[in-house]
mmCIF file of C-alpha atoms in Angstrom:
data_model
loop_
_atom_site.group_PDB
_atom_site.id
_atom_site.type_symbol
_atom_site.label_atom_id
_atom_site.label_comp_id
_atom_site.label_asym_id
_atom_site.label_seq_id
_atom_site.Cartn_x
_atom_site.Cartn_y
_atom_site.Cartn_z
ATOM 1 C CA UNK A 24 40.877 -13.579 28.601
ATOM 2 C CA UNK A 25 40.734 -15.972 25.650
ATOM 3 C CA UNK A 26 40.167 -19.497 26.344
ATOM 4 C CA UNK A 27 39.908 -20.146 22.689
ATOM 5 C CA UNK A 28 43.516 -19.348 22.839
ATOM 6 C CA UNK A 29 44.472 -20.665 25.301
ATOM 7 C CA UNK A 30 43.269 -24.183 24.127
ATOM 8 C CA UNK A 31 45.162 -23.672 20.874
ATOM 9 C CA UNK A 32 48.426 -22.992 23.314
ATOM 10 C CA UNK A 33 47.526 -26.457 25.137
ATOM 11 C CA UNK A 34 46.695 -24.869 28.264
ATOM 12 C CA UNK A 35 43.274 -26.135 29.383
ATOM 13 C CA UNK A 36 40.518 -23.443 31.037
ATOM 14 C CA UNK A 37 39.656 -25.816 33.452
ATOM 15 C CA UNK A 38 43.029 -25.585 35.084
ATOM 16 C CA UNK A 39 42.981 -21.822 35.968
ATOM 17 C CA UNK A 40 42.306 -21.515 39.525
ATOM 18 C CA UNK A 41 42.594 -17.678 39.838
ATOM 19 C CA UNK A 42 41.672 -14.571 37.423
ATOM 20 C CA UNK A 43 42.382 -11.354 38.638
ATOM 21 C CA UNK A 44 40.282 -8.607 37.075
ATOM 22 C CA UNK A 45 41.756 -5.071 37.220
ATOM 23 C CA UNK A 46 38.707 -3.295 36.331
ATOM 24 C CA UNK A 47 35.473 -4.084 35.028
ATOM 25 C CA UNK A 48 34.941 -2.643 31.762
ATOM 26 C CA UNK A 49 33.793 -5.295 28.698
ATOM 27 C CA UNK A 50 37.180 -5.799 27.113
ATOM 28 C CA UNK A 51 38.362 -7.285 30.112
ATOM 29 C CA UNK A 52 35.699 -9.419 31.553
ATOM 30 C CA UNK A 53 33.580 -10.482 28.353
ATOM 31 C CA UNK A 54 35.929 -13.493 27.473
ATOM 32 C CA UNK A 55 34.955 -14.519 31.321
ATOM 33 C CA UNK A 56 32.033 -16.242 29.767
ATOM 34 C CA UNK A 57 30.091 -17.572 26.133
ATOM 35 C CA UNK A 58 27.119 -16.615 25.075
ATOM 36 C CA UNK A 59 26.700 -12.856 26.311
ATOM 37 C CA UNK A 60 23.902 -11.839 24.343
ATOM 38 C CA UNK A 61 21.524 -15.170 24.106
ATOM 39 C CA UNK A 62 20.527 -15.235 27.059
ATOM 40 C CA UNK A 63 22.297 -19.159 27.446
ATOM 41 C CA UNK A 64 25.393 -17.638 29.504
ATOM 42 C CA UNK A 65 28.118 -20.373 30.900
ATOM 43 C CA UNK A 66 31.518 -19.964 33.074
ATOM 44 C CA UNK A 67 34.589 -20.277 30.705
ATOM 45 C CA UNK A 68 36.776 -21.011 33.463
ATOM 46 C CA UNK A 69 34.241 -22.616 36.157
ATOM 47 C CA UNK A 70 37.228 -23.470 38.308
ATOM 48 C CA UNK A 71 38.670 -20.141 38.706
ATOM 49 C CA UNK A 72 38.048 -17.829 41.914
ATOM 50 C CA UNK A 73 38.118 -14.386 40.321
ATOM 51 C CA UNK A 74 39.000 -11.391 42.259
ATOM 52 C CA UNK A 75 37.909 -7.905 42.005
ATOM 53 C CA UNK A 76 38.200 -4.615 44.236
ATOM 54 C CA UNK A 77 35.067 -4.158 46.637
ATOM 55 C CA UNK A 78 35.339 -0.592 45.539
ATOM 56 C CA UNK A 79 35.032 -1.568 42.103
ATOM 57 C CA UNK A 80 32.257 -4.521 43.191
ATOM 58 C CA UNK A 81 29.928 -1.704 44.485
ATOM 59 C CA UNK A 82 30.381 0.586 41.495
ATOM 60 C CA UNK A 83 28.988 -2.056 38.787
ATOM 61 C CA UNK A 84 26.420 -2.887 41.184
ATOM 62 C CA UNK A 85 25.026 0.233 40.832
ATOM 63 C CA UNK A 86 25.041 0.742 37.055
ATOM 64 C CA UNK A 87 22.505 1.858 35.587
ATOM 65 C CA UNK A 88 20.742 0.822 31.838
ATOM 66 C CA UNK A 89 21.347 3.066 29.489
ATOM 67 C CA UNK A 90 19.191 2.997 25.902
ATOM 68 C CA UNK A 91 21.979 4.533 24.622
ATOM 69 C CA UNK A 92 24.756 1.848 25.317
ATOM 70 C CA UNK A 93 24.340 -1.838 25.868
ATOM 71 C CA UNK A 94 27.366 -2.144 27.758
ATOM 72 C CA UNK A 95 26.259 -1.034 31.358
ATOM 73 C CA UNK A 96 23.672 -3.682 30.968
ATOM 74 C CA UNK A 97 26.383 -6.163 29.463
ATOM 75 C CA UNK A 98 28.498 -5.367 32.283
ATOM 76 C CA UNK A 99 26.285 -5.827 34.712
ATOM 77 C CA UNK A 100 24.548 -9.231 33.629
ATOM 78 C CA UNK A 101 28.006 -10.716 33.613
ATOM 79 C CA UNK A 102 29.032 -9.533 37.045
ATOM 80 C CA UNK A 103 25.314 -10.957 38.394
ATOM 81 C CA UNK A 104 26.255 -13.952 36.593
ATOM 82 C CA UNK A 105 29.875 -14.336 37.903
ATOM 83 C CA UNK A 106 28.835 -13.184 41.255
ATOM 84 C CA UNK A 107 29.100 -16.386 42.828
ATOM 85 C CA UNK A 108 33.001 -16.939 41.700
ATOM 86 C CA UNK A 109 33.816 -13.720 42.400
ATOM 87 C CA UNK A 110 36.121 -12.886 45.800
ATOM 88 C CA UNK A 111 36.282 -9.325 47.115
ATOM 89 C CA UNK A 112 39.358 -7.563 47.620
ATOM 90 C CA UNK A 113 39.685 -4.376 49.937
ATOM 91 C CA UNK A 114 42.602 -2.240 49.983
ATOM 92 C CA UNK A 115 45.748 -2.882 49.278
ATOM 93 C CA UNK A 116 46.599 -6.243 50.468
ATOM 94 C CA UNK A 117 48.563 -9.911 49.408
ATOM 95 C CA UNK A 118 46.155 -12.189 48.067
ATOM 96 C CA UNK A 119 48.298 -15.345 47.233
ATOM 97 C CA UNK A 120 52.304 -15.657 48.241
ATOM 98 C CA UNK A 121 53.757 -13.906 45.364
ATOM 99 C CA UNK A 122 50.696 -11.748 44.296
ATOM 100 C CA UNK A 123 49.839 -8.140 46.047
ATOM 101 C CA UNK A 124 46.907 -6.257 44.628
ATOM 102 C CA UNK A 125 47.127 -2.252 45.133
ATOM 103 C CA UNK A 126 44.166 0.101 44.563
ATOM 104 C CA UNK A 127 44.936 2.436 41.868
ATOM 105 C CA UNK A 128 41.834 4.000 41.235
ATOM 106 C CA UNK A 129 41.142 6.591 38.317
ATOM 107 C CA UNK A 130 40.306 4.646 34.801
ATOM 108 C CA UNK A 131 37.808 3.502 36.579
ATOM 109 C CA UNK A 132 36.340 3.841 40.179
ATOM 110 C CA UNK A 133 38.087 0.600 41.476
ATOM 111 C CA UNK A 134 40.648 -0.102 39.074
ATOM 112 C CA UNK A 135 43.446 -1.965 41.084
ATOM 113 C CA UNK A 136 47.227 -3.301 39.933
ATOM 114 C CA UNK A 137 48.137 -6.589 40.333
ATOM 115 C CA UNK A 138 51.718 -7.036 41.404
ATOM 116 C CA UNK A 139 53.599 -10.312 40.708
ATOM 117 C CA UNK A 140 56.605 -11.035 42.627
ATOM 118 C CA UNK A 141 59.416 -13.610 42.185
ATOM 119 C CA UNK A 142 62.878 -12.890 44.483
ATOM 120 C CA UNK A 143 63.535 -9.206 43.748
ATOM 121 C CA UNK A 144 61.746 -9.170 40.549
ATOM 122 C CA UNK A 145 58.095 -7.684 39.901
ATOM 123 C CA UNK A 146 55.372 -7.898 36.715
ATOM 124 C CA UNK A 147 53.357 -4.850 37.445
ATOM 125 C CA UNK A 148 50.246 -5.556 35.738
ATOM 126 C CA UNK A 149 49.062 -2.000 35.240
ATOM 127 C CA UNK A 150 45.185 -2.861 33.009
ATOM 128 C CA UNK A 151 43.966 0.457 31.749
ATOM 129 C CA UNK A 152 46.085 2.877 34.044
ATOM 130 C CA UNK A 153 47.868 3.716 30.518
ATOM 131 C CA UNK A 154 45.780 2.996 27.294
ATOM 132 C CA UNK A 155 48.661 3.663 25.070
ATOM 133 C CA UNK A 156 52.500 3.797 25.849
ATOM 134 C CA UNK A 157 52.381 7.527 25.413
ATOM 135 C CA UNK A 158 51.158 7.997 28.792
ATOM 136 C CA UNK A 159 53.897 6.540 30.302
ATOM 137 C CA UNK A 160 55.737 9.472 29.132
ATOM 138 C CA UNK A 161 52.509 12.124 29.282
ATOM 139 C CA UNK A 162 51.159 11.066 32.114
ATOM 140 C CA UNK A 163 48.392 13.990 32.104
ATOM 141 C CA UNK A 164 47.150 12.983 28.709
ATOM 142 C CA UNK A 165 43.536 10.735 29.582
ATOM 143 C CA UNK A 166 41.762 8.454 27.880
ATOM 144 C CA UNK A 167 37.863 9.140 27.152
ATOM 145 C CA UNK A 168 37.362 5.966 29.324
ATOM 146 C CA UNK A 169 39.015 7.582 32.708
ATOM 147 C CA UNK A 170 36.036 7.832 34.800
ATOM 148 C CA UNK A 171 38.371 10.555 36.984
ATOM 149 C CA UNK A 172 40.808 12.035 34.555
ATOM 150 C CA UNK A 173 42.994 14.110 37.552
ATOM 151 C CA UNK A 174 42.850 10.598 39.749
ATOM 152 C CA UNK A 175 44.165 8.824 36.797
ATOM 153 C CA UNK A 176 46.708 11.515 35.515
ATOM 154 C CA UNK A 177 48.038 10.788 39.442
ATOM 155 C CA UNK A 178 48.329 7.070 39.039
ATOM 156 C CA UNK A 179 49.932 7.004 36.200
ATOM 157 C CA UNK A 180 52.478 9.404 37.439
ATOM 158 C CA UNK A 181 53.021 7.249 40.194
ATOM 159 C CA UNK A 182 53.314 3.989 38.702
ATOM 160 C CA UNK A 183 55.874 6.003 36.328
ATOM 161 C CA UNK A 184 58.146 7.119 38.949
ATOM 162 C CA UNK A 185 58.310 3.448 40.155
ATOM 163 C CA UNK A 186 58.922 1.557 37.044
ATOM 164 C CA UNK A 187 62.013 4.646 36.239
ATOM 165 C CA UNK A 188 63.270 4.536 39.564
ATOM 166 C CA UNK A 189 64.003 0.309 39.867
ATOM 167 C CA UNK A 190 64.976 -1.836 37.186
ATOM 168 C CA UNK A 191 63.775 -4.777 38.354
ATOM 169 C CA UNK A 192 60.055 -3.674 37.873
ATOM 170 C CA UNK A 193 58.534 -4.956 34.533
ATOM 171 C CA UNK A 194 54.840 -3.939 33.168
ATOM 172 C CA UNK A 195 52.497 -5.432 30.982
ATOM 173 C CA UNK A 196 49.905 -2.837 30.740
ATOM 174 C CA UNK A 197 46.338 -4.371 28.103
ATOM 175 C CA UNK A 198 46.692 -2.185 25.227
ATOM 176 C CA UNK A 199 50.009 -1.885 24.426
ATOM 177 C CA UNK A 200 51.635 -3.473 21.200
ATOM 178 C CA UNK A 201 53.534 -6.425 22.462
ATOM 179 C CA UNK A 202 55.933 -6.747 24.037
ATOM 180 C CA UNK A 203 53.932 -4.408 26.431
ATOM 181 C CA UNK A 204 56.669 -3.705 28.538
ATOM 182 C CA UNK A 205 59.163 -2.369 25.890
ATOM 183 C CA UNK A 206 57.502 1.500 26.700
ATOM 184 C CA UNK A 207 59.489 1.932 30.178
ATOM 185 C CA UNK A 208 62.669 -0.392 29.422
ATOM 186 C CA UNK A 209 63.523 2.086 26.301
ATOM 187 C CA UNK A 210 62.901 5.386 28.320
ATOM 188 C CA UNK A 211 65.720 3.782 30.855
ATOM 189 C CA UNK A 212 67.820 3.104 28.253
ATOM 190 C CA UNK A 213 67.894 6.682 26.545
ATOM 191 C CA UNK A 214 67.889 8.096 30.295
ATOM 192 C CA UNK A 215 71.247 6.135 30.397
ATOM 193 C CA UNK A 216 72.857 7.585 27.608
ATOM 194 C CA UNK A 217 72.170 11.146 28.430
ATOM 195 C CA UNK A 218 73.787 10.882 31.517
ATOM 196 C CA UNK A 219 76.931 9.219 29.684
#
């Protein structure tokens, strides 16, 4: 989350009113706030409500330091910092009118999807359940971040079989090369020829 960019695309922080976080690793909730490491923290979007799996709530709250690697520790001061904004979500459940979270745990121990509906359209926002667009396709292959590779290897299977099996699904997964949902829409394509 980039506010820095967001300002440069005239869109101003202070009007976000809700942040959904799929999982909390660093890439995905350090742009929640400035100043990480001097101690000086702020809000970058004080206005927001941020949501986040209870599942995935109770895991960072029991990470521990490790001399090692700063981010547990990273992780952790933001989420005591944030705690305040921060609304739980258990299950799978609606959370506003057009947005459904669903637990799809594996890449990490609470990672959810956020689903985004609009008629009989969907954006399936997927986070980390594929790191790169050749999981879609080799859905065993894990990333060294999967906290439960098998778990994981299962979601993405399952999110797979949904995206192939209606058209009207589109996903924007982090770290794919935009346009992130190009992966899937090609696969459909070539699955239409073949059958031609």
């Amino acid at each position: 989350i980039n506010a820095e960019y967001m300002g440069d695309q005239g869109i101003d922080p202070l009007t976000i009113k809700h942040i959904f976080i799929t999982h909390w690793h660093l890439d995905h909730v350090g742009g929640l706030v400035g100043n990480i490491s001097s101690g000086t923290m702020f809000m970058k979007y004080p206005t927001a409500t941020i949501y986040l799996s209870k599942v995935e709530y109770d895991w960072v709250s029991q990470l521990q330091d490790d001399p090692t690697n700063p981010q547990p520790k990273m992780m952790r001061n933001i989420f005591n910092f944030l705690k305040p904004k921060i609304q739980f979500i258990e299950g799978e459940r609606q959370v506003l009118p057009q947005i459904n979270v669903k637990p799809r745990y594996g890449h990490t121990p609470g990672h959810i999807a956020i689903e985004v509906k609009d008629g009989n359209r969907m954006l399936l926002c997927v986070g980390d359940i594929y790191a790169s667009p050749i999981q879609a396709f080799q859905t065993s292959l894990s990333s060294v971040y999967d906290s439960d590779p098998t778990m994981a290897s299962n979601v993405r299977e399952e999110v797979r079989n949904l995206v192939m099996n209606n058209i009207s699904v589109t996903v924007w997964a982090s770290h794919w090369p935009y346009p992130h949902k190009s992966v899937f829409r090609y696969q459909l394509e070539f699955n239409a020829r073949d059958e031609l």
